[in-house]
Amino acid sequence: MGDNGKISSLQLGYLIFTYLSGFATLYMLEIKMLGTDAWMSILFATLGSLLLLGILLYIQRQFPEQTIFEYTEQLVGKWIGKGLMIIFLYYCFELCMLTSKALTVFYTTAIMPKTPSYVFNLLIFIVTTYAAYLGLETIGRAAQIILPLAVISLTAVCVLIASIIDINPFLPMFQRSWNEIAYTSLSTYAFPFSKVIVFAAVFARVKDKEAVSRNSMIAIILAGIYFFSATYLTIGSINPYLASIKTYPFFTAISMVRIGDDIERFEIVSIGFWTMLVIFEGILALYVAMRCIQYLFSLPDTKWLHIPTALLLFGLSEKSFANGSASIIEFDYTTYPYTSLIPTTIIPLILLIMTIVKKRAKK
């Protein structure tokens, strides 16, 4: 593969947490779908992500120096492997476009409504393309610098939000049917927790492989705790009804934070760091997509392809989801939970079965 950069297992953990946490608190569909029972979908989705991680790491241990592109071909054959990786590539492209469009819509509706959407969209793609071009080592170091600052900022805001909560936001419990809870859990697993699948292209690039399992698992659990806490604070600060009808409920909760009568507008700083976390999703998705293109076409290098690919995705993103947040929410609620199952769950299960079969055949 062209980019042979290495990262530490600690940087891997930072990347996983950053990647899963950024987009999680944008729309918070769990609240809109389940109200005070939203915490259950987060719990089940986190457990599902840990199970997916276990599957990926089990396969990775059988092929410690190979990425998902390389060991897929060994397990299912060249042409079937390439077919599965085309699906995986489409999934990465979809993440790039969805992330950029959702962040663009957020800024053009909640922050700067008079600015044309293509301005934000283009800026996002410039940043993600440049970062992906620099390679995995640079991405890992950037996450190691940015994440602690973002965590400090968001933690301070969450503590201030907690001070205005005087009831248990998760009571009464079990107000929704198990069918609704199951579907919402599937939706939450699909986005954001199953996105951990992209790290199947990164695990082989970690230097201290013995710590990969521990740091990856901790990162997913912490992402679940962060999502759980944001849900608790959102419902508790603006009540379940307002949280369910607001397009950006966590942003609404953050905007209520103030100290005394003079110090307010904490959300500006938090939104800055939160934006960085969201952009990391686009960076990693584009980086993995370029590695997938390199594998599919047996290219020695893909640096020259970054700009054409980014321009293509920029154009598609601009033309997608014409109704803004409404279109994105509908897609996330009705379509994405099913379409994402193929690359995030079905393909790993196929690879797991083939790994077990071939391992037994060698005995």
PDB file of N, CA, C and O in Angstrom, residues 3 7 11-22 69 88-89 91-97 99-100 124-125 127-144 147 195-203 205-206 219 276-293 306 313:
ATOM      1  N   ASP A   3       0.603   4.340   1.456  1.00  0.00           N
ATOM      2  CA  ASP A   3       0.857   5.026   2.714  1.00  0.00           C
ATOM      3  C   ASP A   3       1.167   3.992   3.779  1.00  0.00           C
ATOM      4  O   ASP A   3       0.286   3.298   4.268  1.00  0.00           O
ATOM      5  N   ILE A   7       0.921   4.423  13.401  1.00  0.00           N
ATOM      6  CA  ILE A   7       0.449   5.176  14.551  1.00  0.00           C
ATOM      7  C   ILE A   7       0.557   4.290  15.784  1.00  0.00           C
ATOM      8  O   ILE A   7       0.668   3.068  15.676  1.00  0.00           O
ATOM      9  N   GLN A  11      -2.861   6.600  19.874  1.00  0.00           N
ATOM     10  CA  GLN A  11      -3.403   7.442  18.809  1.00  0.00           C
ATOM     11  C   GLN A  11      -4.598   6.777  18.147  1.00  0.00           C
ATOM     12  O   GLN A  11      -5.566   7.448  17.771  1.00  0.00           O
ATOM     13  N   LEU A  12      -4.539   5.463  18.003  1.00  0.00           N
ATOM     14  CA  LEU A  12      -5.689   4.732  17.463  1.00  0.00           C
ATOM     15  C   LEU A  12      -6.913   4.946  18.340  1.00  0.00           C
ATOM     16  O   LEU A  12      -8.024   5.199  17.837  1.00  0.00           O
ATOM     17  N   GLY A  13      -6.740   4.847  19.658  1.00  0.00           N
ATOM     18  CA  GLY A  13      -7.854   5.082  20.575  1.00  0.00           C
ATOM     19  C   GLY A  13      -8.405   6.485  20.444  1.00  0.00           C
ATOM     20  O   GLY A  13      -9.628   6.685  20.429  1.00  0.00           O
ATOM     21  N   TYR A  14      -7.512   7.482  20.328  1.00  0.00           N
ATOM     22  CA  TYR A  14      -7.964   8.858  20.128  1.00  0.00           C
ATOM     23  C   TYR A  14      -8.784   8.985  18.845  1.00  0.00           C
ATOM     24  O   TYR A  14      -9.819   9.656  18.819  1.00  0.00           O
ATOM     25  N   LEU A  15      -8.296   8.344  17.788  1.00  0.00           N
ATOM     26  CA  LEU A  15      -8.992   8.433  16.503  1.00  0.00           C
ATOM     27  C   LEU A  15     -10.372   7.776  16.568  1.00  0.00           C
ATOM     28  O   LEU A  15     -11.350   8.316  16.031  1.00  0.00           O
ATOM     29  N   ILE A  16     -10.466   6.617  17.215  1.00  0.00           N
ATOM     30  CA  ILE A  16     -11.750   5.935  17.310  1.00  0.00           C
ATOM     31  C   ILE A  16     -12.751   6.777  18.092  1.00  0.00           C
ATOM     32  O   ILE A  16     -13.906   6.953  17.674  1.00  0.00           O
ATOM     33  N   PHE A  17     -12.319   7.311  19.242  1.00  0.00           N
ATOM     34  CA  PHE A  17     -13.225   8.139  20.042  1.00  0.00           C
ATOM     35  C   PHE A  17     -13.657   9.376  19.256  1.00  0.00           C
ATOM     36  O   PHE A  17     -14.836   9.724  19.215  1.00  0.00           O
ATOM     37  N   THR A  18     -12.687  10.045  18.637  1.00  0.00           N
ATOM     38  CA  THR A  18     -12.993  11.250  17.859  1.00  0.00           C
ATOM     39  C   THR A  18     -13.949  10.944  16.723  1.00  0.00           C
ATOM     40  O   THR A  18     -14.924  11.667  16.487  1.00  0.00           O
ATOM     41  N   TYR A  19     -13.683   9.857  16.041  1.00  0.00           N
ATOM     42  CA  TYR A  19     -14.457   9.461  14.864  1.00  0.00           C
ATOM     43  C   TYR A  19     -15.897   9.119  15.227  1.00  0.00           C
ATOM     44  O   TYR A  19     -16.836   9.468  14.504  1.00  0.00           O
ATOM     45  N   LEU A  20     -16.097   8.444  16.353  1.00  0.00           N
ATOM     46  CA  LEU A  20     -17.443   8.029  16.751  1.00  0.00           C
ATOM     47  C   LEU A  20     -18.222   9.142  17.434  1.00  0.00           C
ATOM     48  O   LEU A  20     -19.454   9.169  17.363  1.00  0.00           O
ATOM     49  N   SER A  21     -17.525  10.067  18.090  1.00  0.00           N
ATOM     50  CA  SER A  21     -18.211  11.032  18.955  1.00  0.00           C
ATOM     51  C   SER A  21     -18.657  12.295  18.234  1.00  0.00           C
ATOM     52  O   SER A  21     -19.631  12.928  18.654  1.00  0.00           O
ATOM     53  N   GLY A  22     -17.958  12.696  17.181  1.00  0.00           N
ATOM     54  CA  GLY A  22     -18.239  13.975  16.571  1.00  0.00           C
ATOM     55  C   GLY A  22     -19.673  14.143  16.114  1.00  0.00           C
ATOM     56  O   GLY A  22     -20.393  15.044  16.551  1.00  0.00           O
ATOM     57  N   PHE A  69      -8.588  -4.931   3.016  1.00  0.00           N
ATOM     58  CA  PHE A  69      -8.548  -5.116   1.571  1.00  0.00           C
ATOM     59  C   PHE A  69      -7.769  -6.375   1.205  1.00  0.00           C
ATOM     60  O   PHE A  69      -8.200  -7.163   0.351  1.00  0.00           O
ATOM     61  N   PHE A  88     -17.644  -1.519   0.129  1.00  0.00           N
ATOM     62  CA  PHE A  88     -16.962  -0.821   1.217  1.00  0.00           C
ATOM     63  C   PHE A  88     -16.542   0.582   0.787  1.00  0.00           C
ATOM     64  O   PHE A  88     -16.671   1.547   1.557  1.00  0.00           O
ATOM     65  N   LEU A  89     -16.067   0.710  -0.440  1.00  0.00           N
ATOM     66  CA  LEU A  89     -15.672   2.017  -0.971  1.00  0.00           C
ATOM     67  C   LEU A  89     -16.876   2.955  -1.045  1.00  0.00           C
ATOM     68  O   LEU A  89     -16.782   4.128  -0.670  1.00  0.00           O
ATOM     69  N   TYR A  91     -19.477   2.859   0.772  1.00  0.00           N
ATOM     70  CA  TYR A  91     -19.803   3.220   2.151  1.00  0.00           C
ATOM     71  C   TYR A  91     -18.924   4.373   2.631  1.00  0.00           C
ATOM     72  O   TYR A  91     -19.424   5.327   3.249  1.00  0.00           O
ATOM     73  N   CYS A  92     -17.634   4.317   2.342  1.00  0.00           N
ATOM     74  CA  CYS A  92     -16.720   5.403   2.738  1.00  0.00           C
ATOM     75  C   CYS A  92     -17.071   6.706   2.027  1.00  0.00           C
ATOM     76  O   CYS A  92     -17.060   7.784   2.639  1.00  0.00           O
ATOM     77  N   PHE A  93     -17.397   6.618   0.737  1.00  0.00           N
ATOM     78  CA  PHE A  93     -17.817   7.808  -0.001  1.00  0.00           C
ATOM     79  C   PHE A  93     -19.086   8.400   0.609  1.00  0.00           C
ATOM     80  O   PHE A  93     -19.226   9.623   0.743  1.00  0.00           O
ATOM     81  N   GLU A  94     -20.010   7.533   0.969  1.00  0.00           N
ATOM     82  CA  GLU A  94     -21.276   7.972   1.566  1.00  0.00           C
ATOM     83  C   GLU A  94     -21.021   8.702   2.881  1.00  0.00           C
ATOM     84  O   GLU A  94     -21.644   9.738   3.158  1.00  0.00           O
ATOM     85  N   LEU A  95     -20.094   8.181   3.685  1.00  0.00           N
ATOM     86  CA  LEU A  95     -19.751   8.848   4.946  1.00  0.00           C
ATOM     87  C   LEU A  95     -19.169  10.233   4.693  1.00  0.00           C
ATOM     88  O   LEU A  95     -19.499  11.193   5.390  1.00  0.00           O
ATOM     89  N   CYS A  96     -18.281  10.331   3.705  1.00  0.00           N
ATOM     90  CA  CYS A  96     -17.688  11.631   3.371  1.00  0.00           C
ATOM     91  C   CYS A  96     -18.763  12.648   3.006  1.00  0.00           C
ATOM     92  O   CYS A  96     -18.766  13.788   3.512  1.00  0.00           O
ATOM     93  N   MET A  97     -19.671  12.254   2.122  1.00  0.00           N
ATOM     94  CA  MET A  97     -20.702  13.178   1.660  1.00  0.00           C
ATOM     95  C   MET A  97     -21.687  13.521   2.764  1.00  0.00           C
ATOM     96  O   MET A  97     -22.076  14.683   2.940  1.00  0.00           O
ATOM     97  N   THR A  99     -21.260  13.415   6.056  1.00  0.00           N
ATOM     98  CA  THR A  99     -20.629  14.244   7.079  1.00  0.00           C
ATOM     99  C   THR A  99     -20.519  15.695   6.627  1.00  0.00           C
ATOM    100  O   THR A  99     -20.887  16.627   7.355  1.00  0.00           O
ATOM    101  N   SER A 100     -20.005  15.895   5.423  1.00  0.00           N
ATOM    102  CA  SER A 100     -19.817  17.248   4.914  1.00  0.00           C
ATOM    103  C   SER A 100     -21.148  17.979   4.752  1.00  0.00           C
ATOM    104  O   SER A 100     -21.278  19.144   5.136  1.00  0.00           O
ATOM    105  N   ILE A 124     -14.769  22.398   4.012  1.00  0.00           N
ATOM    106  CA  ILE A 124     -14.683  21.094   4.673  1.00  0.00           C
ATOM    107  C   ILE A 124     -13.904  20.110   3.811  1.00  0.00           C
ATOM    108  O   ILE A 124     -13.020  19.391   4.301  1.00  0.00           O
ATOM    109  N   PHE A 125     -14.196  20.075   2.518  1.00  0.00           N
ATOM    110  CA  PHE A 125     -13.502  19.144   1.632  1.00  0.00           C
ATOM    111  C   PHE A 125     -12.033  19.529   1.440  1.00  0.00           C
ATOM    112  O   PHE A 125     -11.177  18.656   1.260  1.00  0.00           O
ATOM    113  N   VAL A 127     -10.122  20.828   3.794  1.00  0.00           N
ATOM    114  CA  VAL A 127      -9.458  20.350   5.017  1.00  0.00           C
ATOM    115  C   VAL A 127      -9.327  18.829   5.008  1.00  0.00           C
ATOM    116  O   VAL A 127      -8.247  18.280   5.284  1.00  0.00           O
ATOM    117  N   THR A 128     -10.409  18.125   4.702  1.00  0.00           N
ATOM    118  CA  THR A 128     -10.373  16.665   4.735  1.00  0.00           C
ATOM    119  C   THR A 128      -9.427  16.111   3.679  1.00  0.00           C
ATOM    120  O   THR A 128      -8.702  15.145   3.932  1.00  0.00           O
ATOM    121  N   THR A 129      -9.416  16.711   2.506  1.00  0.00           N
ATOM    122  CA  THR A 129      -8.544  16.229   1.437  1.00  0.00           C
ATOM    123  C   THR A 129      -7.077  16.433   1.784  1.00  0.00           C
ATOM    124  O   THR A 129      -6.247  15.529   1.589  1.00  0.00           O
ATOM    125  N   TYR A 130      -6.760  17.602   2.308  1.00  0.00           N
ATOM    126  CA  TYR A 130      -5.367  17.876   2.668  1.00  0.00           C
ATOM    127  C   TYR A 130      -4.895  16.945   3.782  1.00  0.00           C
ATOM    128  O   TYR A 130      -3.781  16.399   3.729  1.00  0.00           O
ATOM    129  N   ALA A 131      -5.740  16.738   4.785  1.00  0.00           N
ATOM    130  CA  ALA A 131      -5.372  15.855   5.900  1.00  0.00           C
ATOM    131  C   ALA A 131      -5.193  14.413   5.420  1.00  0.00           C
ATOM    132  O   ALA A 131      -4.239  13.730   5.807  1.00  0.00           O
ATOM    133  N   ALA A 132      -6.121  13.940   4.577  1.00  0.00           N
ATOM    134  CA  ALA A 132      -6.001  12.582   4.057  1.00  0.00           C
ATOM    135  C   ALA A 132      -4.752  12.440   3.190  1.00  0.00           C
ATOM    136  O   ALA A 132      -4.093  11.386   3.192  1.00  0.00           O
ATOM    137  N   TYR A 133      -4.404  13.488   2.461  1.00  0.00           N
ATOM    138  CA  TYR A 133      -3.199  13.489   1.625  1.00  0.00           C
ATOM    139  C   TYR A 133      -1.934  13.360   2.480  1.00  0.00           C
ATOM    140  O   TYR A 133      -0.981  12.677   2.100  1.00  0.00           O
ATOM    141  N   LEU A 134      -1.917  13.983   3.658  1.00  0.00           N
ATOM    142  CA  LEU A 134      -0.742  13.957   4.520  1.00  0.00           C
ATOM    143  C   LEU A 134      -0.486  12.576   5.111  1.00  0.00           C
ATOM    144  O   LEU A 134       0.651  12.270   5.487  1.00  0.00           O
ATOM    145  N   GLY A 135      -1.526  11.757   5.229  1.00  0.00           N
ATOM    146  CA  GLY A 135      -1.317  10.382   5.665  1.00  0.00           C
ATOM    147  C   GLY A 135      -1.730  10.094   7.094  1.00  0.00           C
ATOM    148  O   GLY A 135      -2.066  10.987   7.867  1.00  0.00           O
ATOM    149  N   LEU A 136      -1.654   8.822   7.445  1.00  0.00           N
ATOM    150  CA  LEU A 136      -2.169   8.338   8.726  1.00  0.00           C
ATOM    151  C   LEU A 136      -1.390   8.893   9.915  1.00  0.00           C
ATOM    152  O   LEU A 136      -1.986   9.206  10.951  1.00  0.00           O
ATOM    153  N   GLU A 137      -0.072   8.980   9.807  1.00  0.00           N
ATOM    154  CA  GLU A 137       0.722   9.479  10.929  1.00  0.00           C
ATOM    155  C   GLU A 137       0.313  10.894  11.310  1.00  0.00           C
ATOM    156  O   GLU A 137       0.165  11.222  12.496  1.00  0.00           O
ATOM    157  N   THR A 138       0.137  11.737  10.325  1.00  0.00           N
ATOM    158  CA  THR A 138      -0.261  13.119  10.582  1.00  0.00           C
ATOM    159  C   THR A 138      -1.655  13.181  11.184  1.00  0.00           C
ATOM    160  O   THR A 138      -1.905  13.960  12.117  1.00  0.00           O
ATOM    161  N   ILE A 139      -2.575  12.374  10.677  1.00  0.00           N
ATOM    162  CA  ILE A 139      -3.934  12.335  11.212  1.00  0.00           C
ATOM    163  C   ILE A 139      -3.921  11.907  12.681  1.00  0.00           C
ATOM    164  O   ILE A 139      -4.607  12.489  13.527  1.00  0.00           O
ATOM    165  N   GLY A 140      -3.117  10.893  12.990  1.00  0.00           N
ATOM    166  CA  GLY A 140      -3.022  10.417  14.363  1.00  0.00           C
ATOM    167  C   GLY A 140      -2.458  11.467  15.303  1.00  0.00           C
ATOM    168  O   GLY A 140      -2.953  11.652  16.423  1.00  0.00           O
ATOM    169  N   ARG A 141      -1.415  12.170  14.874  1.00  0.00           N
ATOM    170  CA  ARG A 141      -0.823  13.220  15.716  1.00  0.00           C
ATOM    171  C   ARG A 141      -1.791  14.375  15.923  1.00  0.00           C
ATOM    172  O   ARG A 141      -1.869  14.949  17.024  1.00  0.00           O
ATOM    173  N   ALA A 142      -2.536  14.728  14.875  1.00  0.00           N
ATOM    174  CA  ALA A 142      -3.513  15.816  14.996  1.00  0.00           C
ATOM    175  C   ALA A 142      -4.599  15.466  16.010  1.00  0.00           C
ATOM    176  O   ALA A 142      -5.000  16.308  16.823  1.00  0.00           O
ATOM    177  N   ALA A 143      -5.083  14.224  15.961  1.00  0.00           N
ATOM    178  CA  ALA A 143      -6.102  13.793  16.930  1.00  0.00           C
ATOM    179  C   ALA A 143      -5.562  13.841  18.349  1.00  0.00           C
ATOM    180  O   ALA A 143      -6.285  14.206  19.287  1.00  0.00           O
ATOM    181  N   GLN A 144      -4.293  13.496  18.511  1.00  0.00           N
ATOM    182  CA  GLN A 144      -3.669  13.485  19.838  1.00  0.00           C
ATOM    183  C   GLN A 144      -3.566  14.899  20.418  1.00  0.00           C
ATOM    184  O   GLN A 144      -3.603  15.075  21.639  1.00  0.00           O
ATOM    185  N   LEU A 147      -7.952  16.349  20.444  1.00  0.00           N
ATOM    186  CA  LEU A 147      -8.953  15.683  21.285  1.00  0.00           C
ATOM    187  C   LEU A 147      -8.912  16.138  22.748  1.00  0.00           C
ATOM    188  O   LEU A 147      -9.970  16.424  23.319  1.00  0.00           O
ATOM    189  N   LYS A 195     -19.677   2.566  12.474  1.00  0.00           N
ATOM    190  CA  LYS A 195     -18.650   3.198  11.637  1.00  0.00           C
ATOM    191  C   LYS A 195     -17.242   2.740  12.004  1.00  0.00           C
ATOM    192  O   LYS A 195     -16.293   3.008  11.270  1.00  0.00           O
ATOM    193  N   VAL A 196     -17.127   2.032  13.120  1.00  0.00           N
ATOM    194  CA  VAL A 196     -15.814   1.514  13.525  1.00  0.00           C
ATOM    195  C   VAL A 196     -15.236   0.558  12.478  1.00  0.00           C
ATOM    196  O   VAL A 196     -14.040   0.269  12.484  1.00  0.00           O
ATOM    197  N   ILE A 197     -16.070   0.112  11.536  1.00  0.00           N
ATOM    198  CA  ILE A 197     -15.631  -0.796  10.488  1.00  0.00           C
ATOM    199  C   ILE A 197     -14.468  -0.209   9.684  1.00  0.00           C
ATOM    200  O   ILE A 197     -13.600  -0.945   9.199  1.00  0.00           O
ATOM    201  N   VAL A 198     -14.398   1.119   9.534  1.00  0.00           N
ATOM    202  CA  VAL A 198     -13.335   1.705   8.708  1.00  0.00           C
ATOM    203  C   VAL A 198     -11.957   1.445   9.312  1.00  0.00           C
ATOM    204  O   VAL A 198     -10.947   1.475   8.590  1.00  0.00           O
ATOM    205  N   PHE A 199     -11.891   1.168  10.604  1.00  0.00           N
ATOM    206  CA  PHE A 199     -10.587   0.945  11.237  1.00  0.00           C
ATOM    207  C   PHE A 199     -10.019  -0.437  10.905  1.00  0.00           C
ATOM    208  O   PHE A 199      -8.863  -0.715  11.254  1.00  0.00           O
ATOM    209  N   ALA A 200     -10.807  -1.261  10.212  1.00  0.00           N
ATOM    210  CA  ALA A 200     -10.256  -2.519   9.704  1.00  0.00           C
ATOM    211  C   ALA A 200      -9.174  -2.249   8.664  1.00  0.00           C
ATOM    212  O   ALA A 200      -8.363  -3.128   8.366  1.00  0.00           O
ATOM    213  N   ALA A 201      -9.164  -1.027   8.129  1.00  0.00           N
ATOM    214  CA  ALA A 201      -8.115  -0.634   7.187  1.00  0.00           C
ATOM    215  C   ALA A 201      -6.957   0.047   7.890  1.00  0.00           C
ATOM    216  O   ALA A 201      -5.985   0.443   7.236  1.00  0.00           O
ATOM    217  N   VAL A 202      -7.022   0.183   9.222  1.00  0.00           N
ATOM    218  CA  VAL A 202      -6.017   0.917   9.984  1.00  0.00           C
ATOM    219  C   VAL A 202      -5.284   0.033  10.986  1.00  0.00           C
ATOM    220  O   VAL A 202      -4.115   0.285  11.298  1.00  0.00           O
ATOM    221  N   PHE A 203      -5.938  -1.004  11.500  1.00  0.00           N
ATOM    222  CA  PHE A 203      -5.355  -1.826  12.565  1.00  0.00           C
ATOM    223  C   PHE A 203      -3.953  -2.321  12.222  1.00  0.00           C
ATOM    224  O   PHE A 203      -3.079  -2.381  13.090  1.00  0.00           O
ATOM    225  N   ARG A 205      -1.720  -0.882  10.665  1.00  0.00           N
ATOM    226  CA  ARG A 205      -0.761   0.219  10.669  1.00  0.00           C
ATOM    227  C   ARG A 205      -0.429   0.691  12.084  1.00  0.00           C
ATOM    228  O   ARG A 205       0.179   1.740  12.249  1.00  0.00           O
ATOM    229  N   VAL A 206      -0.841  -0.081  13.099  1.00  0.00           N
ATOM    230  CA  VAL A 206      -0.552   0.281  14.486  1.00  0.00           C
ATOM    231  C   VAL A 206       0.744  -0.392  14.910  1.00  0.00           C
ATOM    232  O   VAL A 206       0.947  -1.590  14.685  1.00  0.00           O
ATOM    233  N   ALA A 219     -11.960   3.191  23.870  1.00  0.00           N
ATOM    234  CA  ALA A 219     -12.424   4.323  23.061  1.00  0.00           C
ATOM    235  C   ALA A 219     -13.910   4.198  22.743  1.00  0.00           C
ATOM    236  O   ALA A 219     -14.660   5.187  22.820  1.00  0.00           O
ATOM    237  N   MET A 276     -14.308  20.260  14.768  1.00  0.00           N
ATOM    238  CA  MET A 276     -13.072  19.523  14.490  1.00  0.00           C
ATOM    239  C   MET A 276     -13.300  18.020  14.620  1.00  0.00           C
ATOM    240  O   MET A 276     -12.791  17.229  13.813  1.00  0.00           O
ATOM    241  N   LEU A 277     -14.057  17.613  15.639  1.00  0.00           N
ATOM    242  CA  LEU A 277     -14.328  16.189  15.825  1.00  0.00           C
ATOM    243  C   LEU A 277     -15.108  15.623  14.641  1.00  0.00           C
ATOM    244  O   LEU A 277     -14.822  14.528  14.160  1.00  0.00           O
ATOM    245  N   VAL A 278     -16.101  16.382  14.169  1.00  0.00           N
ATOM    246  CA  VAL A 278     -16.906  15.922  13.031  1.00  0.00           C
ATOM    247  C   VAL A 278     -16.047  15.811  11.776  1.00  0.00           C
ATOM    248  O   VAL A 278     -16.158  14.850  11.007  1.00  0.00           O
ATOM    249  N   ILE A 279     -15.169  16.785  11.563  1.00  0.00           N
ATOM    250  CA  ILE A 279     -14.327  16.774  10.369  1.00  0.00           C
ATOM    251  C   ILE A 279     -13.409  15.560  10.355  1.00  0.00           C
ATOM    252  O   ILE A 279     -13.079  15.027   9.282  1.00  0.00           O
ATOM    253  N   PHE A 280     -12.997  15.077  11.533  1.00  0.00           N
ATOM    254  CA  PHE A 280     -12.155  13.887  11.584  1.00  0.00           C
ATOM    255  C   PHE A 280     -12.862  12.687  10.966  1.00  0.00           C
ATOM    256  O   PHE A 280     -12.207  11.783  10.433  1.00  0.00           O
ATOM    257  N   GLU A 281     -14.179  12.652  11.053  1.00  0.00           N
ATOM    258  CA  GLU A 281     -14.910  11.549  10.410  1.00  0.00           C
ATOM    259  C   GLU A 281     -14.706  11.589   8.904  1.00  0.00           C
ATOM    260  O   GLU A 281     -14.425  10.562   8.277  1.00  0.00           O
ATOM    261  N   GLY A 282     -14.847  12.767   8.311  1.00  0.00           N
ATOM    262  CA  GLY A 282     -14.628  12.899   6.877  1.00  0.00           C
ATOM    263  C   GLY A 282     -13.196  12.596   6.490  1.00  0.00           C
ATOM    264  O   GLY A 282     -12.939  11.975   5.447  1.00  0.00           O
ATOM    265  N   ILE A 283     -12.234  13.013   7.334  1.00  0.00           N
ATOM    266  CA  ILE A 283     -10.822  12.759   7.045  1.00  0.00           C
ATOM    267  C   ILE A 283     -10.543  11.261   6.999  1.00  0.00           C
ATOM    268  O   ILE A 283      -9.925  10.748   6.050  1.00  0.00           O
ATOM    269  N   LEU A 284     -10.990  10.543   8.025  1.00  0.00           N
ATOM    270  CA  LEU A 284     -10.722   9.099   8.084  1.00  0.00           C
ATOM    271  C   LEU A 284     -11.457   8.345   6.984  1.00  0.00           C
ATOM    272  O   LEU A 284     -10.910   7.417   6.384  1.00  0.00           O
ATOM    273  N   ALA A 285     -12.706   8.756   6.714  1.00  0.00           N
ATOM    274  CA  ALA A 285     -13.463   8.092   5.652  1.00  0.00           C
ATOM    275  C   ALA A 285     -12.790   8.291   4.298  1.00  0.00           C
ATOM    276  O   ALA A 285     -12.690   7.353   3.493  1.00  0.00           O
ATOM    277  N   LEU A 286     -12.298   9.505   4.029  1.00  0.00           N
ATOM    278  CA  LEU A 286     -11.621   9.761   2.757  1.00  0.00           C
ATOM    279  C   LEU A 286     -10.283   9.041   2.693  1.00  0.00           C
ATOM    280  O   LEU A 286      -9.914   8.486   1.640  1.00  0.00           O
ATOM    281  N   TYR A 287      -9.540   9.030   3.795  1.00  0.00           N
ATOM    282  CA  TYR A 287      -8.257   8.324   3.829  1.00  0.00           C
ATOM    283  C   TYR A 287      -8.454   6.837   3.505  1.00  0.00           C
ATOM    284  O   TYR A 287      -7.725   6.272   2.670  1.00  0.00           O
ATOM    285  N   VAL A 288      -9.430   6.213   4.150  1.00  0.00           N
ATOM    286  CA  VAL A 288      -9.684   4.782   3.917  1.00  0.00           C
ATOM    287  C   VAL A 288     -10.199   4.558   2.501  1.00  0.00           C
ATOM    288  O   VAL A 288      -9.843   3.570   1.849  1.00  0.00           O
ATOM    289  N   ALA A 289     -11.016   5.479   2.005  1.00  0.00           N
ATOM    290  CA  ALA A 289     -11.508   5.355   0.628  1.00  0.00           C
ATOM    291  C   ALA A 289     -10.356   5.367  -0.370  1.00  0.00           C
ATOM    292  O   ALA A 289     -10.343   4.584  -1.338  1.00  0.00           O
ATOM    293  N   MET A 290      -9.366   6.221  -0.152  1.00  0.00           N
ATOM    294  CA  MET A 290      -8.222   6.281  -1.060  1.00  0.00           C
ATOM    295  C   MET A 290      -7.397   5.002  -0.989  1.00  0.00           C
ATOM    296  O   MET A 290      -6.874   4.521  -1.998  1.00  0.00           O
ATOM    297  N   ARG A 291      -7.278   4.430   0.205  1.00  0.00           N
ATOM    298  CA  ARG A 291      -6.569   3.148   0.332  1.00  0.00           C
ATOM    299  C   ARG A 291      -7.346   2.049  -0.400  1.00  0.00           C
ATOM    300  O   ARG A 291      -6.754   1.137  -0.981  1.00  0.00           O
ATOM    301  N   CYS A 292      -8.662   2.130  -0.362  1.00  0.00           N
ATOM    302  CA  CYS A 292      -9.486   1.129  -1.052  1.00  0.00           C
ATOM    303  C   CYS A 292      -9.337   1.261  -2.565  1.00  0.00           C
ATOM    304  O   CYS A 292      -9.226   0.255  -3.281  1.00  0.00           O
ATOM    305  N   ILE A 293      -9.330   2.494  -3.071  1.00  0.00           N
ATOM    306  CA  ILE A 293      -9.115   2.722  -4.504  1.00  0.00           C
ATOM    307  C   ILE A 293      -7.752   2.187  -4.925  1.00  0.00           C
ATOM    308  O   ILE A 293      -7.607   1.562  -5.985  1.00  0.00           O
ATOM    309  N   HIS A 306      -6.336  12.424  -4.972  1.00  0.00           N
ATOM    310  CA  HIS A 306      -7.072  13.020  -3.859  1.00  0.00           C
ATOM    311  C   HIS A 306      -7.958  14.186  -4.309  1.00  0.00           C
ATOM    312  O   HIS A 306      -9.139  14.244  -3.957  1.00  0.00           O
ATOM    313  N   LEU A 313     -16.770  14.140  -4.903  1.00  0.00           N
ATOM    314  CA  LEU A 313     -17.591  14.018  -3.700  1.00  0.00           C
ATOM    315  C   LEU A 313     -18.217  15.356  -3.315  1.00  0.00           C
ATOM    316  O   LEU A 313     -19.360  15.402  -2.843  1.00  0.00           O
TER     317      LEU A 313
END
